[in-house]
Short mmCIF file of C-alpha atoms and ligand atoms in Angstrom, two decimals:
data_model
loop_
_atom_site.label_atom_id
_atom_site.label_comp_id
_atom_site.label_asym_id
_atom_site.label_seq_id
_atom_site.Cartn_x
_atom_site.Cartn_y
_atom_site.Cartn_z
CA UNK A 157 8.62 37.19 -24.41
CA UNK A 158 7.37 33.78 -24.10
CA UNK A 159 9.14 31.72 -21.38
CA UNK A 160 10.98 28.71 -22.71
CA UNK A 161 9.33 25.32 -21.70
CA UNK A 162 12.80 23.60 -20.95
CA UNK A 163 16.18 24.27 -19.60
CA UNK A 164 19.23 22.26 -20.48
CA UNK A 165 21.20 21.39 -17.34
CA UNK A 166 24.97 20.96 -17.62
CA UNK A 167 26.20 17.38 -17.57
CA UNK A 168 27.72 16.25 -14.25
CA UNK A 169 29.50 13.34 -12.66
CA UNK A 170 27.40 11.52 -9.97
CA UNK A 171 29.00 9.85 -7.04
CA UNK A 172 28.25 6.00 -6.57
CA UNK A 173 26.33 5.86 -3.28
CA UNK A 174 26.72 2.05 -2.84
CA UNK A 175 26.74 -1.31 -4.72
CA UNK A 176 24.02 -3.77 -3.74
CA UNK A 177 22.83 -7.25 -4.79
CA UNK A 178 19.21 -6.05 -4.15
CA UNK A 179 17.87 -2.52 -4.38
CA UNK A 180 14.28 -1.94 -3.14
CA UNK A 181 12.51 1.30 -3.69
CA UNK A 182 9.90 2.35 -1.25
CA UNK A 183 9.28 1.33 2.55
CA UNK A 184 5.66 0.55 2.44
CA UNK A 185 4.31 -2.99 3.22
CA UNK A 186 5.65 -4.38 -0.14
CA UNK A 187 9.06 -2.73 0.34
CA UNK A 188 9.40 -3.86 3.92
CA UNK A 189 8.65 -7.52 2.95
CA UNK A 190 10.87 -7.32 -0.15
CA UNK A 191 13.86 -6.09 1.69
CA UNK A 192 13.26 -8.49 4.60
CA UNK A 193 13.09 -11.47 2.34
CA UNK A 194 16.17 -10.60 0.28
CA UNK A 195 18.33 -9.63 3.26
CA UNK A 196 16.95 -12.76 5.18
CA UNK A 197 18.39 -14.88 2.42
CA UNK A 198 21.83 -13.22 2.90
CA UNK A 199 21.60 -10.73 0.10
CA UNK A 200 23.28 -7.34 0.38
CA UNK A 201 20.15 -5.25 0.32
CA UNK A 202 19.39 -1.48 0.22
CA UNK A 203 16.06 -0.02 0.95
CA UNK A 204 15.40 3.64 -0.23
CA UNK A 205 12.60 5.63 1.16
CA UNK A 206 11.79 9.29 0.71
CA UNK A 207 10.44 9.75 4.13
CA UNK A 208 12.29 9.31 7.42
CA UNK A 209 10.24 6.23 8.40
CA UNK A 210 8.85 2.93 6.99
CA UNK A 211 5.14 2.00 6.65
CA UNK A 212 4.25 3.64 3.33
CA UNK A 213 0.70 4.74 3.17
CA UNK A 214 0.25 2.69 6.40
CA UNK A 215 2.09 5.40 8.34
CA UNK A 216 2.68 8.32 6.01
CA UNK A 217 -1.10 8.47 5.08
CA UNK A 218 -2.34 7.48 8.51
CA UNK A 219 -4.03 4.24 7.48
CA UNK A 220 -3.37 2.65 10.85
CA UNK A 221 -5.15 -0.64 9.98
CA UNK A 222 -4.13 -3.90 8.22
CA UNK A 223 -6.74 -5.29 5.74
CA UNK A 224 -6.26 -8.48 3.70
CA UNK A 225 -4.53 -10.52 6.21
CA UNK A 226 -7.69 -12.56 6.69
CA UNK A 227 -10.23 -14.24 4.40
CA UNK A 228 -13.63 -15.62 4.87
CA UNK A 229 -12.94 -19.30 4.15
CA UNK A 230 -16.34 -21.07 3.67
CA UNK A 231 -17.85 -18.99 6.60
CA UNK A 232 -14.88 -19.06 8.89
CA UNK A 233 -12.69 -15.99 9.05
CA UNK A 234 -9.00 -17.06 8.97
CA UNK A 235 -5.53 -15.47 8.54
CA UNK A 236 -4.26 -16.32 5.17
CA UNK A 237 -1.18 -14.00 4.96
CA UNK A 238 1.80 -15.09 7.03
CA UNK A 239 5.58 -15.14 6.41
CA UNK A 240 7.32 -11.70 6.98
CA UNK A 241 3.93 -10.16 8.06
CA UNK A 242 3.75 -12.45 11.13
CA UNK A 243 7.29 -11.28 12.18
CA UNK A 244 6.26 -7.64 11.80
CA UNK A 245 2.82 -8.00 13.54
CA UNK A 246 4.56 -9.82 16.45
CA UNK A 247 7.06 -6.92 16.79
CA UNK A 248 4.17 -4.26 16.76
CA UNK A 249 2.32 -6.35 19.24
CA UNK A 250 5.33 -6.63 21.65
CA UNK A 251 5.40 -2.73 21.52
CA UNK A 252 1.75 -2.63 22.66
CA UNK A 253 0.63 -1.29 19.40
CA UNK A 254 -1.55 -3.85 17.80
CA UNK A 255 -5.40 -4.25 18.26
CA UNK A 256 -7.22 -7.64 18.28
CA UNK A 257 -8.65 -8.21 14.73
CA UNK A 258 -12.24 -6.50 14.27
CA UNK A 259 -15.08 -7.46 12.01
CA UNK A 260 -15.50 -5.53 8.66
CA UNK A 261 -18.96 -5.47 7.29
CA UNK A 262 -19.77 -8.75 8.99
CA UNK A 263 -17.60 -10.55 6.52
CA UNK A 264 -13.93 -10.50 7.27
CA UNK A 265 -11.27 -9.16 9.79
CA UNK A 266 -8.97 -6.10 9.74
CA UNK A 267 -6.49 -5.37 12.39
CA UNK A 268 -5.67 -1.77 13.58
CA UNK A 269 -2.22 -0.64 14.82
CA UNK A 270 -0.47 2.40 16.20
CA UNK A 271 1.79 4.09 13.56
CA UNK A 272 4.55 4.94 16.05
CA UNK A 273 4.82 1.14 16.86
CA UNK A 274 4.62 0.11 13.15
CA UNK A 275 7.56 2.53 12.41
CA UNK A 276 9.70 1.16 15.20
CA UNK A 277 8.86 -2.46 14.64
CA UNK A 278 9.69 -2.17 10.81
CA UNK A 279 13.05 -0.44 11.58
CA UNK A 280 13.89 -3.32 14.10
CA UNK A 281 12.81 -6.05 11.57
CA UNK A 282 14.88 -4.74 8.75
CA UNK A 283 17.92 -3.94 10.96
CA UNK A 284 17.80 -7.33 12.43
CA UNK A 285 18.26 -8.83 8.97
CA UNK A 286 21.08 -6.46 7.97
CA UNK A 287 19.11 -4.25 5.45
CA UNK A 288 20.83 -1.00 4.75
CA UNK A 289 18.19 1.77 5.00
CA UNK A 290 18.62 5.18 3.30
CA UNK A 291 15.89 7.50 4.49
CA UNK A 292 15.25 11.01 2.85
CA UNK A 293 16.22 9.59 -0.47
CA UNK A 294 13.88 10.49 -3.30
CA UNK A 295 14.40 8.21 -6.39
CA UNK A 296 14.63 10.34 -9.60
CA UNK A 297 15.86 8.21 -12.45
CA UNK A 298 17.67 5.05 -13.62
CA UNK A 299 20.66 4.27 -15.65
CA UNK A 300 20.33 1.21 -17.86
CA UNK A 301 23.01 -1.17 -18.82
CA UNK A 302 21.02 -2.49 -21.83
CA UNK A 303 17.49 -1.85 -22.88
CA UNK A 304 16.08 -4.40 -20.50
CA UNK A 305 18.81 -4.36 -17.75
CA UNK A 306 19.08 -1.85 -15.08
CA UNK A 307 22.37 -0.67 -13.59
CA UNK A 308 21.69 2.11 -11.07
CA UNK A 309 18.86 4.00 -9.42
CA UNK A 310 19.45 7.60 -9.10
CA UNK A 311 18.46 9.31 -5.96
CA UNK A 312 18.35 12.94 -4.60
CA UNK A 313 19.43 13.31 -0.90
CA UNK A 314 20.44 16.06 1.50
CA UNK A 315 23.97 14.87 0.80
CA UNK A 316 23.37 15.36 -2.87
CA UNK A 317 22.62 13.16 -5.93
CA UNK A 318 23.81 9.56 -5.80
CA UNK A 319 23.74 6.46 -8.07
CA UNK A 320 22.94 3.30 -6.31
CA UNK A 321 24.23 0.29 -8.17
CA UNK A 322 22.30 -2.99 -8.03
CA UNK A 323 22.05 -6.37 -9.52
CA UNK A 324 18.26 -6.70 -8.97
CA UNK A 325 15.84 -3.97 -8.54
CA UNK A 326 12.41 -4.07 -6.88
CA UNK A 327 9.87 -1.19 -7.30
CA UNK A 328 7.79 -0.95 -4.21
CA UNK A 329 7.23 2.69 -4.62
CA UNK A 330 3.45 2.43 -4.87
CA UNK A 331 3.46 4.62 -7.91
CA UNK A 332 5.68 2.52 -10.07
CA UNK A 333 8.28 5.28 -10.28
CA UNK A 334 11.31 3.00 -10.78
CA UNK A 335 9.63 0.85 -13.44
CA UNK A 336 8.34 3.89 -15.23
CA UNK A 337 11.89 5.40 -15.18
CA UNK A 338 13.16 2.17 -16.76
CA UNK A 339 10.52 2.40 -19.55
CA UNK A 340 8.14 -0.30 -18.45
CA UNK A 341 4.62 -0.19 -19.75
CA UNK A 342 1.94 0.95 -17.43
CA UNK A 343 -1.76 2.03 -17.15
CA UNK A 344 -3.08 5.20 -15.44
CA UNK A 345 -6.76 5.60 -16.31
CA UNK A 346 -9.60 5.72 -13.88
CA UNK A 347 -8.13 5.84 -10.43
CA UNK A 348 -9.62 5.19 -7.02
CA UNK A 349 -10.21 8.51 -5.14
CA UNK A 350 -7.65 9.40 -2.43
CA UNK A 351 -8.65 10.19 1.18
CA UNK A 352 -7.09 12.37 3.89
CA UNK A 353 -7.06 10.11 6.96
CA UNK A 354 -7.12 11.73 10.46
CA UNK A 355 -7.11 10.58 14.01
CA UNK A 356 -9.03 12.15 16.97
CA UNK A 357 -8.14 11.87 20.78
CA UNK A 358 -10.31 12.35 23.74
CA UNK A 359 -13.18 10.51 22.40
CA UNK A 360 -15.54 8.95 25.04
CA UNK A 361 -15.53 5.40 23.82
CA UNK A 362 -18.61 4.38 25.96
CA UNK A 363 -20.82 7.25 24.47
CA UNK A 364 -19.25 6.78 21.03
CA UNK A 365 -20.35 3.03 21.00
CA UNK A 366 -20.39 1.56 17.63
CA UNK A 367 -20.10 4.96 15.91
CA UNK A 368 -19.08 3.22 12.63
CA UNK A 369 -22.84 2.11 12.45
CA UNK A 370 -24.49 5.24 13.89
CA UNK A 371 -22.53 8.15 12.31
CA UNK A 372 -23.48 7.11 8.71
CA UNK A 373 -27.16 7.40 9.71
CA UNK A 374 -26.47 10.90 11.33
CA UNK A 375 -24.76 11.83 7.94
CA UNK A 376 -27.95 10.79 6.14
CA UNK A 377 -30.13 12.95 8.47
CA UNK A 378 -27.75 15.90 7.91
CA UNK A 379 -28.05 15.39 4.20
CA UNK A 380 -31.75 15.64 4.39
CA UNK A 381 -31.27 19.01 6.13
CA UNK A 382 -29.04 20.10 3.13
CA UNK A 383 -25.60 19.27 4.29
CA UNK A 384 -23.27 17.68 1.87
CA UNK A 385 -20.32 15.23 2.51
CA UNK A 386 -17.57 14.39 -0.02
CA UNK A 387 -18.59 10.70 0.05
CA UNK A 388 -21.24 8.42 1.48
CA UNK A 389 -20.59 6.39 4.61
CA UNK A 390 -17.73 6.84 7.30
CA UNK A 391 -15.18 4.43 8.59
CA UNK A 392 -14.61 5.51 12.26
CA UNK A 393 -12.97 3.11 14.59
CA UNK A 394 -11.09 3.07 17.87
CA UNK A 395 -7.35 2.42 18.03
CA UNK A 396 -5.60 0.31 20.63
CA UNK A 397 -6.11 3.14 23.15
CA UNK A 398 -9.84 3.58 22.99
CA UNK A 399 -10.00 7.31 23.41
CA UNK A 400 -8.14 7.53 20.05
CA UNK A 401 -10.20 7.01 16.88
CA UNK A 402 -9.11 6.89 13.18
CA UNK A 403 -11.48 8.58 10.61
CA UNK A 404 -11.66 7.54 7.00
CA UNK A 405 -14.34 9.69 5.39
CA UNK A 406 -12.83 12.11 3.04
CA UNK A 407 -12.57 12.10 -0.77
CA UNK A 408 -10.27 14.25 -2.58
CA UNK A 409 -11.05 15.22 -6.23
CA UNK A 410 -9.17 17.31 -8.81
CA UNK A 411 -10.77 20.66 -10.13
CA UNK A 412 -12.64 18.71 -12.86
CA UNK A 413 -14.04 15.98 -10.51
CA UNK A 414 -11.54 13.17 -11.26
CA UNK A 415 -9.57 11.47 -8.56
CA UNK A 416 -6.48 13.60 -7.64
CA UNK A 417 -3.46 12.11 -9.43
CA UNK A 418 -0.86 11.26 -6.90
CA UNK A 419 1.96 11.55 -9.58
CA UNK A 420 1.06 15.05 -10.55
CA UNK A 421 2.85 17.46 -8.14
CA UNK A 422 0.35 20.35 -8.54
CA UNK A 423 -2.84 18.18 -8.28
CA UNK A 424 -1.14 16.53 -5.11
CA UNK A 425 -0.54 19.96 -3.43
CA UNK A 426 -4.09 21.11 -4.01
CA UNK A 427 -5.30 17.77 -2.80
CA UNK A 428 -3.32 17.98 0.44
CA UNK A 429 -4.84 21.36 1.40
CA UNK A 430 -8.45 20.10 0.32
CA UNK A 431 -8.06 16.95 2.42
CA UNK A 432 -7.20 18.95 5.48
CA UNK A 433 -10.13 21.24 4.92
CA UNK A 434 -12.43 18.18 4.60
CA UNK A 435 -10.86 16.70 7.69
CA UNK A 436 -11.62 19.86 9.66
CA UNK A 437 -15.14 20.00 8.30
CA UNK A 438 -16.03 16.49 9.27
CA UNK A 439 -14.42 16.88 12.63
CA UNK A 440 -16.73 19.91 13.29
CA UNK A 441 -19.74 17.68 12.28
CA UNK A 442 -18.73 14.92 14.61
CA UNK A 443 -18.13 17.29 17.50
CA UNK A 444 -21.52 18.83 16.91
CA UNK A 445 -23.65 15.79 16.22
CA UNK A 446 -22.15 12.40 17.19
CA UNK A 447 -22.34 11.20 20.86
CA UNK A 448 -18.91 10.76 22.47
CA UNK A 449 -17.02 13.27 20.14
CA UNK A 450 -17.80 16.63 21.78
CA UNK A 451 -14.62 16.88 23.64
CA UNK A 452 -12.47 15.25 21.12
CA UNK A 453 -9.66 17.01 19.20
CA UNK A 454 -7.62 16.21 16.00
CA UNK A 455 -4.43 14.58 17.22
CA UNK A 456 -3.03 13.88 13.87
CA UNK A 457 -3.44 14.74 10.15
CA UNK A 458 -0.75 12.53 8.46
CA UNK A 459 2.18 13.67 6.50
CA UNK A 460 0.49 13.04 3.15
CA UNK A 461 -2.87 12.46 1.35
CA UNK A 462 -3.68 8.84 1.21
CA UNK A 463 -3.18 7.74 -2.42
CA UNK A 464 -4.82 4.38 -3.29
CA UNK A 465 -3.94 4.07 -6.94
CA UNK A 466 -1.73 5.64 -9.53
CA UNK A 467 0.26 3.78 -12.15
CA UNK A 468 -0.31 0.12 -12.46
CA UNK A 469 2.59 -1.54 -14.19
CA UNK A 470 1.76 -4.06 -17.14
CA UNK A 471 3.39 -7.32 -16.29
CA UNK A 472 3.37 -10.84 -17.77
CA UNK A 473 0.11 -11.37 -16.02
CA UNK A 474 -2.58 -9.10 -14.75
CA UNK A 475 -4.80 -9.63 -11.85
CA UNK A 476 -8.48 -8.82 -12.64
CA UNK A 477 -11.83 -8.34 -10.90
CA UNK A 478 -12.95 -11.89 -11.97
CA UNK A 479 -9.67 -13.42 -10.52
CA UNK A 480 -10.80 -11.92 -7.18
CA UNK A 481 -14.41 -12.59 -7.24
CA UNK A 482 -14.06 -16.10 -8.47
CA UNK A 483 -11.08 -16.99 -6.09
CA UNK A 484 -8.80 -17.67 -9.04
CA UNK A 485 -5.83 -20.17 -9.08
CA UNK A 486 -2.52 -19.61 -10.92
CA UNK A 487 0.20 -22.30 -11.22
CA UNK A 488 2.82 -19.69 -10.35
CA UNK A 489 0.98 -18.62 -7.19
CA UNK A 490 3.26 -16.85 -4.60
CA UNK A 491 0.47 -16.28 -1.94
CA UNK A 492 -3.10 -15.08 -1.66
CA UNK A 493 -5.30 -12.02 -1.52
CA UNK A 494 -8.39 -12.34 0.65
CA UNK A 495 -9.70 -8.79 0.29
CA UNK A 496 -12.73 -7.91 -1.84
CA UNK A 497 -13.08 -5.26 -4.57
CA UNK A 498 -13.24 -1.92 -2.55
CA UNK A 499 -13.80 0.64 -5.25
CA UNK A 500 -13.52 4.22 -4.05
CA UNK A 501 -15.62 5.72 -6.80
CA UNK A 502 -16.82 9.29 -7.04
CA UNK A 503 -18.86 10.00 -3.95
CA UNK A 504 -19.05 6.39 -2.67
CA UNK A 505 -17.37 3.16 -1.87
CA UNK A 506 -18.57 0.03 -3.61
CA UNK A 507 -17.65 -3.42 -2.58
CA UNK A 508 -17.77 -6.78 -4.41
CA UNK A 509 -17.22 -9.95 -2.60
CA UNK A 510 -16.42 -13.54 -3.65
CA UNK A 511 -19.23 -15.83 -2.64
CA UNK A 512 -19.59 -15.95 1.12
CA UNK A 513 -19.85 -18.53 2.62
CA UNK A 514 -19.85 -20.52 -0.55
CA UNK A 515 -16.30 -19.96 -1.62
CA UNK A 516 -12.70 -20.17 -0.06
CA UNK A 517 -12.71 -16.39 -0.04
CA UNK A 518 -9.28 -15.83 -1.49
CA UNK A 519 -7.53 -15.71 -4.81
CA UNK A 520 -3.96 -16.76 -5.70
CA UNK A 521 -1.49 -14.21 -6.81
CA UNK A 522 0.76 -15.02 -9.75
CA UNK A 523 4.46 -14.41 -9.85
CA UNK A 524 4.02 -13.04 -13.42
CA UNK A 525 2.13 -9.95 -12.03
CA UNK A 526 5.52 -8.91 -10.36
CA UNK A 527 7.41 -8.98 -13.78
CA UNK A 528 7.11 -5.61 -15.51
CA UNK A 529 7.26 -5.64 -19.38
CA UNK A 530 9.05 -3.32 -21.71
CA UNK A 531 7.55 -1.75 -24.90
CA UNK A 532 8.34 -5.16 -26.84
CA UNK A 533 6.15 -6.94 -24.29
CA UNK A 534 9.08 -8.80 -22.78
CA UNK A 535 10.13 -8.76 -19.13
CA UNK A 536 13.14 -6.99 -17.89
CA UNK A 537 16.17 -8.98 -16.84
CA UNK A 538 16.55 -7.55 -13.31
CA UNK A 539 13.44 -5.62 -12.46
CA UNK A 540 10.34 -6.63 -10.38
CA UNK A 541 7.42 -4.67 -9.02
CA UNK A 542 5.41 -5.32 -5.88
CA UNK A 543 2.64 -3.76 -4.03
CA UNK A 544 -0.24 -1.52 -5.09
CA UNK A 545 1.56 -0.69 -8.45
CA UNK A 546 1.97 -4.37 -9.54
CA UNK A 547 0.18 -5.67 -12.65
CA UNK A 548 -3.58 -5.54 -12.08
CA UNK A 549 -6.54 -3.90 -13.57
CA UNK A 550 -8.20 -0.92 -12.03
CA UNK A 551 -10.79 -3.23 -10.28
CA UNK A 552 -8.32 -5.98 -9.45
CA UNK A 553 -6.12 -3.24 -7.80
CA UNK A 554 -9.04 -2.13 -5.61
CA UNK A 555 -8.67 -5.51 -3.70
CA UNK A 556 -4.98 -6.51 -3.84
CA UNK A 557 -3.74 -3.01 -3.08
CA UNK A 558 -4.34 -3.50 0.61
CA UNK A 559 -1.45 -4.33 3.09
CA UNK A 560 -1.96 -8.20 3.26
CA UNK A 561 -1.47 -8.64 -0.46
CA UNK A 562 1.34 -6.10 -0.57
CA UNK A 563 3.20 -8.00 2.08
CA UNK A 564 2.72 -11.28 -0.08
CA UNK A 565 3.92 -9.51 -3.25
CA UNK A 566 6.99 -7.98 -1.52
CA UNK A 567 8.03 -11.30 0.06
CA UNK A 568 7.71 -13.15 -3.20
CA UNK A 569 9.70 -10.47 -5.15
CA UNK A 570 12.59 -10.36 -2.36
CA UNK A 571 12.85 -14.09 -2.44
CA UNK A 572 12.73 -14.20 -6.24
CA UNK A 573 15.57 -11.70 -6.33
CA UNK A 574 17.62 -14.11 -4.09
CA UNK A 575 16.85 -17.01 -6.54
CA UNK A 576 17.74 -15.01 -9.54
CA UNK A 577 21.20 -14.03 -8.16
CA UNK A 578 21.74 -17.56 -6.94
CA UNK A 579 21.08 -19.00 -10.41
CA UNK A 580 22.46 -16.00 -12.36
CA UNK A 581 19.18 -15.95 -14.35
CA UNK A 582 16.80 -13.25 -15.28
CA UNK A 583 14.02 -12.76 -12.80
CA UNK A 584 11.51 -14.19 -15.28
CA UNK A 585 13.55 -17.29 -15.78
CA UNK A 586 13.89 -18.53 -12.23
CA UNK A 587 12.34 -21.89 -11.31
CA UNK A 588 8.97 -21.10 -9.94
CA UNK A 589 8.64 -24.35 -8.00
CA UNK A 590 11.73 -23.45 -6.13
CA UNK A 591 10.35 -19.94 -5.44
CA UNK A 592 7.25 -21.58 -4.09
CA UNK A 593 9.10 -24.11 -1.90
CA UNK A 594 11.30 -21.35 -0.43
CA UNK A 595 8.17 -19.29 0.30
CA UNK A 596 6.37 -22.02 1.93
CA UNK A 597 9.47 -22.90 4.12
CA UNK A 598 9.32 -19.14 5.25
CA UNK A 599 5.65 -19.70 6.33
CA UNK A 600 3.84 -18.23 3.36
CA UNK A 601 0.45 -19.68 2.54
CA UNK A 602 0.33 -20.14 -1.24
CA UNK A 603 -3.33 -21.05 -1.24
CA UNK A 604 -2.92 -24.57 -2.47
CA UNK A 605 -5.25 -26.06 0.14
CA UNK A 606 -8.32 -24.38 1.81
CA UNK A 607 -6.20 -23.39 4.86
C1 LIG B 2096 -6.87 6.44 2.62
C2 LIG B 2096 -6.33 5.02 2.59
C3 LIG B 2096 -6.92 4.16 3.44
C4 LIG B 2096 -6.48 2.78 3.30
N1 LIG B 2096 -7.02 1.91 4.18
C5 LIG B 2096 -6.51 0.69 4.25
C6 LIG B 2096 -6.73 -0.14 5.30
O1 LIG B 2096 -7.49 0.13 6.31
N2 LIG B 2096 -6.00 -1.41 5.40
C7 LIG B 2096 -5.12 -1.70 4.38
O2 LIG B 2096 -4.37 -2.72 4.45
N3 LIG B 2096 -4.83 -0.96 3.28
C8 LIG B 2096 -5.41 0.29 3.28
N4 LIG B 2096 -5.05 1.09 2.26
C9 LIG B 2096 -4.27 0.67 1.17
C10 LIG B 2096 -2.72 0.51 1.59
O3 LIG B 2096 -2.31 1.31 2.73
C11 LIG B 2096 -1.79 0.72 0.55
O4 LIG B 2096 -2.37 0.32 -0.79
C12 LIG B 2096 -0.54 0.02 0.69
O5 LIG B 2096 0.11 0.64 1.83
C13 LIG B 2096 0.29 -0.14 -0.51
O6 LIG B 2096 1.58 -0.58 -0.12
P1 LIG B 2096 2.81 -0.50 -1.02
O7 LIG B 2096 4.02 -0.97 -0.22
O8 LIG B 2096 2.47 -0.96 -2.40
O9 LIG B 2096 3.01 1.13 -1.24
P2 LIG B 2096 2.97 2.42 -0.34
O10 LIG B 2096 2.29 2.00 1.00
O11 LIG B 2096 2.27 3.52 -1.14
O12 LIG B 2096 4.59 2.67 -0.02
C14 LIG B 2096 5.30 3.18 -1.02
C15 LIG B 2096 6.53 3.75 -0.43
O13 LIG B 2096 7.42 4.19 -1.37
C16 LIG B 2096 7.93 5.54 -1.04
N5 LIG B 2096 8.24 6.09 -2.37
C17 LIG B 2096 7.29 6.51 -3.46
N6 LIG B 2096 7.96 6.98 -4.47
C18 LIG B 2096 9.22 7.14 -4.00
C19 LIG B 2096 10.45 7.75 -4.69
N7 LIG B 2096 10.30 8.28 -5.88
N8 LIG B 2096 11.51 7.78 -3.97
C20 LIG B 2096 11.65 7.26 -2.74
N9 LIG B 2096 10.53 6.74 -1.96
C21 LIG B 2096 9.44 6.75 -2.68
C22 LIG B 2096 6.72 6.11 -0.50
O14 LIG B 2096 7.16 7.21 0.49
C23 LIG B 2096 6.25 5.01 0.46
O15 LIG B 2096 6.77 4.86 1.77
C24 LIG B 2096 -5.62 2.48 2.28
C25 LIG B 2096 -5.07 3.35 1.49
C26 LIG B 2096 -5.35 4.67 1.56
C27 LIG B 2096 -4.86 5.65 0.65
#
C-alpha cells in the first residue's frame, strides 16, 4: 500500500499568547536592533526567538566577529555603523568580551567578540528597553486580517501553540520565514555556501603568529601532496583571550554539490553532520602541520551550521552588486553598508570591493528594501523585513548580509514601525524624511556626508 502524502489535522482553538504593538521574529543583529528601536520609542514590543539566547548566526553559528561596522573611506578606515550597535558593543566591551578592531585583507576592519558576552549584553540591552523576549518559540505560520495585513504570528513552544497578535510585524528570521508565511514574494536560487565555524583553545599565540597568513600556504603545500580541503583559504583569528581562536574554513554542500539549503530540514541535518566532520578533519590538519596548534583542542562547535543565505524577500527596491561596488545613494537612505561582496562560491571565497582608496567605501541602504511585496507587487500594510533576508540580489546580499548592515536595517525597521503606529499609516506610507531625522537623532549615520 502506498503511504499517503498528507494527513489532515483536526481544527483547533489556539490560545492568544499576547497582544503587542510590534512583533519581531528572530534575535540576530537585525532583530536585536529592530526590537531595541521599537521599544526605545515606547512601543510594546515582543521579540520571538527559537533558541534560548540572542545573537542569531553571531552566536548560534559561532561567527564571533562583527563585519561591516567600518568602511574604507578614501583610504581611512572609519566606523560607519552606529545607533543601537554602539550601545550593544559598549555593553559587550564592559563585559570584557570585545577585541580591538583588526585589519581584514589590508582594506577594512572587523571586530571579534566572545559569544557569552554578546548573549548577556543583548539580553541586558533589550530588557533595559522593556522588550518582552520569548525564547524557545518557533514561528510556524501567520493569520492574516486581509490579504496584505497580518493579524497574528503563530508559534510553537514548550507550553504549546500560541497566537501572538501584533499591529506591525518585522521579519528578522534571516530566512524570511514570516514574510514567506504571509505570502510575500521571494527568491531562492544560487545560495552562498554555509560553513560550520569552530573555536579552538590552548593555542600558543606566539608560535601561531599570523596564522591567517601562514596556514593558507600550508594548505597549498598539502594540496600539492594530494590532500583536499572543502574550500580555498582559511580565516583563523585569535579571540579576546589569545589562546582561543576561531576557525572559518569549512564549506558544506548538498549531495549534488549545491550549497546546503538552510530551509530544507533534511539537507540541514546532513549539513550539520558534514560540517562537524569537516571541522574535525581541519583541526587534525592544524594540529599536525601548523605551529602553535599542536596542543590545541576544539572548545566549541556551535549549536548550528552557519547559514549565509536562503530566501531573499522581494521588496519595493532591491540592493544589487553594482549598488555596493559603486557606493550607491538612495533618497530613502536609512544607513550604510561598508562591506564588499564576499561570495562563498563552490570551493572558494571571491571578494569584490568598491574602489579603494578612490571611493567613500560604503553604499546607502534604501528603506524600500525593507518593504516586502505580495504577489500583486504591492507592499503589505504592516510587514517589514530586515537583515540577511531583506530585498537584495544574490550578490548584493553577499555584502549587506553581515552584522553591520543588519543592525542598520533592524534599527530602521523598528523605528519605522513606531512611525507607522504613530501616524496610523501603512509601513510603506510613513514620511521618510521623518524616519531619517529620527534615525539621525539616535546616532545613525545615513551616509549623506563623507563621515
Ligand atoms: C559561517 C558564517 C560566517 C560569518 N562571518 C561573519 C563575520 O565574520 N562577520 C559578520 O558580521 N557576519 C558574518 N556572517 C554573516 C552574519 O553572521 C549573518 O548574516 C547575520 O547574523 C544575519 O543577521 P540576521 O539578524 O539577518 O539573521 P540571523 O543572524 O540569521 O538571525 C536570525 C534569527 O532568527 C531566528 N529564527 C529563524 N527562524 C525562526 C523561526 N521560524 N522562529 C523563531 N526564530 C527563528 C534564528 O534562530 C536567529 O536567531 C557570517 C555568517 C556565517 C554563516
